PDB file of C-alpha atoms in Angstrom:
ATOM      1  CA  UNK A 112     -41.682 -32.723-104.337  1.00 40.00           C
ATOM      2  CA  UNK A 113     -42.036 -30.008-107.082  1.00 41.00           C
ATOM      3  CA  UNK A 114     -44.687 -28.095-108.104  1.00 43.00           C
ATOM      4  CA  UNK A 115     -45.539 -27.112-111.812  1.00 41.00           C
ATOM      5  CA  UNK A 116     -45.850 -23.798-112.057  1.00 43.00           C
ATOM      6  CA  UNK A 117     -47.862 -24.387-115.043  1.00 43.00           C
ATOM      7  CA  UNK A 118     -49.955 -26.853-113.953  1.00 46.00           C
ATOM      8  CA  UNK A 119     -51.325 -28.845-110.142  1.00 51.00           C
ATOM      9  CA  UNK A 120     -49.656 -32.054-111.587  1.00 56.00           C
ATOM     10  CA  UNK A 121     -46.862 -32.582-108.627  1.00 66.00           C
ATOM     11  CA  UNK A 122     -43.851 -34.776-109.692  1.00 70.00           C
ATOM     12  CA  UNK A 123     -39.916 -35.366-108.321  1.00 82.00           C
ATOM     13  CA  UNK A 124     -38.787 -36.351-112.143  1.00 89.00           C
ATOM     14  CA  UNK A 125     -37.673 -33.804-113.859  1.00 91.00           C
ATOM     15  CA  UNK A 126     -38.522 -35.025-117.286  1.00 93.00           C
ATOM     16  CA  UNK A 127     -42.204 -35.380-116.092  1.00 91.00           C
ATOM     17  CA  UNK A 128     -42.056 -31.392-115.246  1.00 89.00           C
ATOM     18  CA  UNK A 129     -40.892 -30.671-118.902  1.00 92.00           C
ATOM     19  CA  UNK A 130     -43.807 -32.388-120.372  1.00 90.00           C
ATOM     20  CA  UNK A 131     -46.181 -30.760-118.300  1.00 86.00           C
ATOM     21  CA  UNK A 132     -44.551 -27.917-119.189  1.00 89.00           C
ATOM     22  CA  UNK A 133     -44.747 -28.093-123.036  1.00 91.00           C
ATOM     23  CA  UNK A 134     -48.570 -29.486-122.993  1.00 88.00           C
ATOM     24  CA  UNK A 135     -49.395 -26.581-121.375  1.00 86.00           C
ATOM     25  CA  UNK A 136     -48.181 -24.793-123.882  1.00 92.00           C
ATOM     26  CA  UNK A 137     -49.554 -26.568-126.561  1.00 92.00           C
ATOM     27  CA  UNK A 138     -52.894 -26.318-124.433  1.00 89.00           C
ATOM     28  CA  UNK A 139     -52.091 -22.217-125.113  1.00 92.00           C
ATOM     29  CA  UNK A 140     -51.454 -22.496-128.774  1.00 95.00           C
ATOM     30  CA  UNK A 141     -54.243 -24.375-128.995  1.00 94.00           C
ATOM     31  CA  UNK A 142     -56.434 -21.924-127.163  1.00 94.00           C
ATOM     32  CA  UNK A 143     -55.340 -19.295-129.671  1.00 96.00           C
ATOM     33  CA  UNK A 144     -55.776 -21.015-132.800  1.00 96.00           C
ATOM     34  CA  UNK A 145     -59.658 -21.513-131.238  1.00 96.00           C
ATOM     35  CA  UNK A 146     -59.769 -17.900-130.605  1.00 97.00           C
ATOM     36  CA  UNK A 147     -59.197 -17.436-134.617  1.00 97.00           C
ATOM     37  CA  UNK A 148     -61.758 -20.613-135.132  1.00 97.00           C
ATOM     38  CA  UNK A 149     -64.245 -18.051-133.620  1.00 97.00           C
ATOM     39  CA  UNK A 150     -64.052 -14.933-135.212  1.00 97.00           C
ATOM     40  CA  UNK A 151     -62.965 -16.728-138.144  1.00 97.00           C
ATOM     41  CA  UNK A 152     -66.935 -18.818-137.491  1.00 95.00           C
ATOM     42  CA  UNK A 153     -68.460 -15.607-136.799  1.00 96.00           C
ATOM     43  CA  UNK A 154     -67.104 -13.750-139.532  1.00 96.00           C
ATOM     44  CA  UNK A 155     -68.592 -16.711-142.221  1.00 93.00           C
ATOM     45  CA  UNK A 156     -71.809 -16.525-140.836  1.00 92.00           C
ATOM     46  CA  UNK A 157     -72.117 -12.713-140.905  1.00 94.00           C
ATOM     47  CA  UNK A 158     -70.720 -13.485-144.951  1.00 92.00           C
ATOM     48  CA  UNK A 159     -73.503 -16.365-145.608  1.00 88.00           C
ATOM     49  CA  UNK A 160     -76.169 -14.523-143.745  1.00 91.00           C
ATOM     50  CA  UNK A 161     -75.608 -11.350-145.652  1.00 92.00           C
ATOM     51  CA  UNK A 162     -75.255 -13.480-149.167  1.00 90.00           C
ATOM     52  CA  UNK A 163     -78.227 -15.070-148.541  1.00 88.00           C
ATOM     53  CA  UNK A 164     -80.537 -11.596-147.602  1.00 90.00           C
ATOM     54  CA  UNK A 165     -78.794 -10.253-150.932  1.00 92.00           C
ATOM     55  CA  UNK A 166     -80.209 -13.065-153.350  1.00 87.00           C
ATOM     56  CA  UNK A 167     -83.388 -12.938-155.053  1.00 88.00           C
ATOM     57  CA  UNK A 168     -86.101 -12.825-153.160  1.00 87.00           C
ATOM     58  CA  UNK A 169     -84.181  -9.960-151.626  1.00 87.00           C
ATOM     59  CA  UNK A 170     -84.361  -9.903-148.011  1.00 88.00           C
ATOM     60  CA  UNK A 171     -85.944 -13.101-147.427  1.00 89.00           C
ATOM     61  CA  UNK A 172     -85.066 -16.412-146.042  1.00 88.00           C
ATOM     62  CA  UNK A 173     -86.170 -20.119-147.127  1.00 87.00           C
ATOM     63  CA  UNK A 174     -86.453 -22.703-144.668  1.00 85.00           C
ATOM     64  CA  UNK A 175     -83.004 -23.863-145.683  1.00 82.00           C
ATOM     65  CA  UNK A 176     -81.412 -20.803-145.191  1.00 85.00           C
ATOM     66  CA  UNK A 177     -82.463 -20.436-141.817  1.00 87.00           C
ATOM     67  CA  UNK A 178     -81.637 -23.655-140.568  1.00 83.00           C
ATOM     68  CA  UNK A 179     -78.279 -23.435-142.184  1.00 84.00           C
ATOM     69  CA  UNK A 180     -77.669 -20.589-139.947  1.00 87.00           C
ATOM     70  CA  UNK A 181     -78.854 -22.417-137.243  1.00 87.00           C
ATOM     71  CA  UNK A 182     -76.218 -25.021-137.497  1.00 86.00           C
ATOM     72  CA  UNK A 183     -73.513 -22.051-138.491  1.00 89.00           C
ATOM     73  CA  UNK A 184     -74.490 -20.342-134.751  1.00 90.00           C
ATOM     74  CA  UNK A 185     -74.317 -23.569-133.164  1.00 89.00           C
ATOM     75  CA  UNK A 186     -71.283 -24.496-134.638  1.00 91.00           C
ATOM     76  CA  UNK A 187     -69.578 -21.067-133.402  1.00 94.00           C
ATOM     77  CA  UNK A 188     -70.629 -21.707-129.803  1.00 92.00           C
ATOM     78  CA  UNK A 189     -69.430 -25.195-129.827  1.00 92.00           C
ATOM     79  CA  UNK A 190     -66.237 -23.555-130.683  1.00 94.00           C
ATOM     80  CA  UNK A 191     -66.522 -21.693-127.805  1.00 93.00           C
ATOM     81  CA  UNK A 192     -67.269 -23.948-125.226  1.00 89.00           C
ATOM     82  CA  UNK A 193     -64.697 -25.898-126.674  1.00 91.00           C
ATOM     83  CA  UNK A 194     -62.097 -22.815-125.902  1.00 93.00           C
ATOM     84  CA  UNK A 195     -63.555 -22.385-122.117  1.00 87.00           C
ATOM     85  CA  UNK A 196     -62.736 -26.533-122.061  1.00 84.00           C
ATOM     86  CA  UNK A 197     -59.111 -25.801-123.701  1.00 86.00           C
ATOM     87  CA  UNK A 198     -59.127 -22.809-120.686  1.00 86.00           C
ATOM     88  CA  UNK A 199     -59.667 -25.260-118.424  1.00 79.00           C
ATOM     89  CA  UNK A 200     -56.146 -26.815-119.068  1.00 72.00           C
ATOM     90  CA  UNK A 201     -54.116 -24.000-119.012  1.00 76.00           C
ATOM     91  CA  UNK A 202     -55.436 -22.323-115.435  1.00 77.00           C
ATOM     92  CA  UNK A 203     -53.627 -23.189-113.007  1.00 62.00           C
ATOM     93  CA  UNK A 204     -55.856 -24.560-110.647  1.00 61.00           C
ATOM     94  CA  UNK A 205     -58.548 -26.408-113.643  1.00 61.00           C
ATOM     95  CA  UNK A 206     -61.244 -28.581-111.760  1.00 70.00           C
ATOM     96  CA  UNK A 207     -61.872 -32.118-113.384  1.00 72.00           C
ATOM     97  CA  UNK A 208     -65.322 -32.120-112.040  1.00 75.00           C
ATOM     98  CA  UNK A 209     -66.334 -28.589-114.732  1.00 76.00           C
ATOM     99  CA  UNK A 210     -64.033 -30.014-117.098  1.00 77.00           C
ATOM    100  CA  UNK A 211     -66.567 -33.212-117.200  1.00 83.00           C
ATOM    101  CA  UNK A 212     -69.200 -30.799-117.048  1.00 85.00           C
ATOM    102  CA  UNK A 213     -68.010 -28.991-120.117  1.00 85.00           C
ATOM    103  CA  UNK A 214     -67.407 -31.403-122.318  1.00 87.00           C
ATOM    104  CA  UNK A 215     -71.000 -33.230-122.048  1.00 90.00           C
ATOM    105  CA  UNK A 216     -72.824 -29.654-122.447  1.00 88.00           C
ATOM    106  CA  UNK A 217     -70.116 -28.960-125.648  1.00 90.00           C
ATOM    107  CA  UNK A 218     -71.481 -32.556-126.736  1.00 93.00           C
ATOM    108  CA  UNK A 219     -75.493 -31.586-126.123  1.00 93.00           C
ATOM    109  CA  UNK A 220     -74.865 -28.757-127.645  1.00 91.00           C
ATOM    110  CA  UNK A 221     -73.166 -30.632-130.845  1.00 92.00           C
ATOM    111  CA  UNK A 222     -75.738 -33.371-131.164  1.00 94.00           C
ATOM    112  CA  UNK A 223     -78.689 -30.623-131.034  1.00 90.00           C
ATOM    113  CA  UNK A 224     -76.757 -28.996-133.622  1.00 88.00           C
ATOM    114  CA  UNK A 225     -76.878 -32.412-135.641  1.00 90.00           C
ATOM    115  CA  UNK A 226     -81.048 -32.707-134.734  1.00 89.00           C
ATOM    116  CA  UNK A 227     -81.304 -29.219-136.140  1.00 85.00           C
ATOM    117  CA  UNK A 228     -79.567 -29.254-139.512  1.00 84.00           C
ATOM    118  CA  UNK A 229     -80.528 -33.265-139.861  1.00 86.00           C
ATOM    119  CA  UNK A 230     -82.726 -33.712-143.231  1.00 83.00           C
ATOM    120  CA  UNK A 231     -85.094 -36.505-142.365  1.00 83.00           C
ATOM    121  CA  UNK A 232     -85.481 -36.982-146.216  1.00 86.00           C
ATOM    122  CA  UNK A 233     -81.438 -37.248-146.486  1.00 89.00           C
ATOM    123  CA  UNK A 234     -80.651 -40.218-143.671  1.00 91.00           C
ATOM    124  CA  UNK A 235     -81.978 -43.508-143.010  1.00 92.00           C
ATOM    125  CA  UNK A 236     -83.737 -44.893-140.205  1.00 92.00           C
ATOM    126  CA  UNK A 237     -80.659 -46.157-138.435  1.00 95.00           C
ATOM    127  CA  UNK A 238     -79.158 -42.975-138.746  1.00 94.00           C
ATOM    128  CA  UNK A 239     -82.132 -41.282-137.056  1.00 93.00           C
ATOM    129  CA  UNK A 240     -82.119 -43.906-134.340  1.00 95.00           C
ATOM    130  CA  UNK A 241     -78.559 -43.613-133.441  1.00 95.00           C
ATOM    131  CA  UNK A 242     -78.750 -40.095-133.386  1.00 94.00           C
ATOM    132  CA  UNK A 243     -81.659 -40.502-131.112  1.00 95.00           C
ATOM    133  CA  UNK A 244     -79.502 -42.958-129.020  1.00 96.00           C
ATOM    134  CA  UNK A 245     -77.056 -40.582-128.853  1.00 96.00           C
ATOM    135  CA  UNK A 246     -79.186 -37.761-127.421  1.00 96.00           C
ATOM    136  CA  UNK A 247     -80.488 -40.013-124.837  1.00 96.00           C
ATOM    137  CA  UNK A 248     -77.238 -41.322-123.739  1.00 96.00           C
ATOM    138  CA  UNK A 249     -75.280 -37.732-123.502  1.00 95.00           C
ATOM    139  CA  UNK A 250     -78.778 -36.399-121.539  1.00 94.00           C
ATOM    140  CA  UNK A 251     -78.833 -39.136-118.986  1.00 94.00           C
ATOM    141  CA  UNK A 252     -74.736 -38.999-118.733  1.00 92.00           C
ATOM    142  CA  UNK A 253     -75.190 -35.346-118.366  1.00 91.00           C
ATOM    143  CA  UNK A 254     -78.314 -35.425-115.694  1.00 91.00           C
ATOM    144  CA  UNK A 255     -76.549 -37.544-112.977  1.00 90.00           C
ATOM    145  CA  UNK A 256     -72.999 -35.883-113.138  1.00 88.00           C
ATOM    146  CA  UNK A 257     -74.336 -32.511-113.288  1.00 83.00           C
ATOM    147  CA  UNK A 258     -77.910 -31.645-112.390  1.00 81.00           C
ATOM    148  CA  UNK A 259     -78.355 -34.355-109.958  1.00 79.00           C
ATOM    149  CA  UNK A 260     -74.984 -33.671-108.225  1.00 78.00           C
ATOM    150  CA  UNK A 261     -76.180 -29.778-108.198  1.00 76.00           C
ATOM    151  CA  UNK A 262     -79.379 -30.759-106.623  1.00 75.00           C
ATOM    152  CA  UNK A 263     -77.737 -33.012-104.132  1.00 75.00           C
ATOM    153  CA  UNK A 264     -75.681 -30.027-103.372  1.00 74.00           C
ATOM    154  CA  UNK A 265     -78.816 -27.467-102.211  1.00 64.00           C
TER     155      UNK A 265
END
């Protein structure tokens, strides 16, 4: 049997090793273009932030302004966690089990995101109620594969 030495997929076809192979390296470029993604993220919110402080009233914020950057901070670390996911796949020895684990916190994380830049006066009910559905489903998905396995583990 041969071993990937890219990957802890084990196969005796050939072809199968080649694809491995080339997703992760696609799992690389992919990890690099999210590198950009980031500073690019940061960068804009450093730009916004500073175009913001410079308009009249000088040095101040509205409400709007600071919930904007809010969601433009949030936004950046979901990029992030999405990179330590995209990590994940490329290490040699990635564990399924954090892999699960990071993509329900990236999704928490994305869905408060959505509660904090959400204008009640913009969306309807349903809108409110599904994002509230949401929430509730990603929390409960998240406590028993993560906090309730961690507790089981103590």
């Amino acid at each position: 049997m041969q071993t990937n030495e890219q990957s802890n997929h084990q196969t005796q076809d050939p072809v199968l090793s080649f694809f491995n192979r080339v997703i992760s390296q696609v799992a690389r470029v992919l990890a690099a273009v999210m590198v950009m993604v980031i500073i690019w993220g940061v960068a804009d919110v450093v730009y916004v932030l500073y175009q913001r402080l410079m308009a009249p009233p000088f040095m101040l914020l509205e409400i709007k302004d600071i919930l904007a950057t809010f969601g433009a901070f949030m936004a950046v670390l979901i990029a992030v966690e999405i990179f330590h996911n995209i990590i994940l796949y490329v290490e040699d020895n990635h564990n399924r089990q954090l892999a699960v684990e990071i993509v329900l916190g990236t999704a928490l994380m994305a869905i408060a995101r959505k509660v904090i830049v959400l204008d009640f006066n913009e969306v309807g009910a349903e809108h409110v109620y599904a994002t509230a559905a949401v929430t509730l489903a990603l929390s409960v998905g998240y406590y028993l594969i993560v906090i309730r396995r961690k507790g089981s583990n103590s």
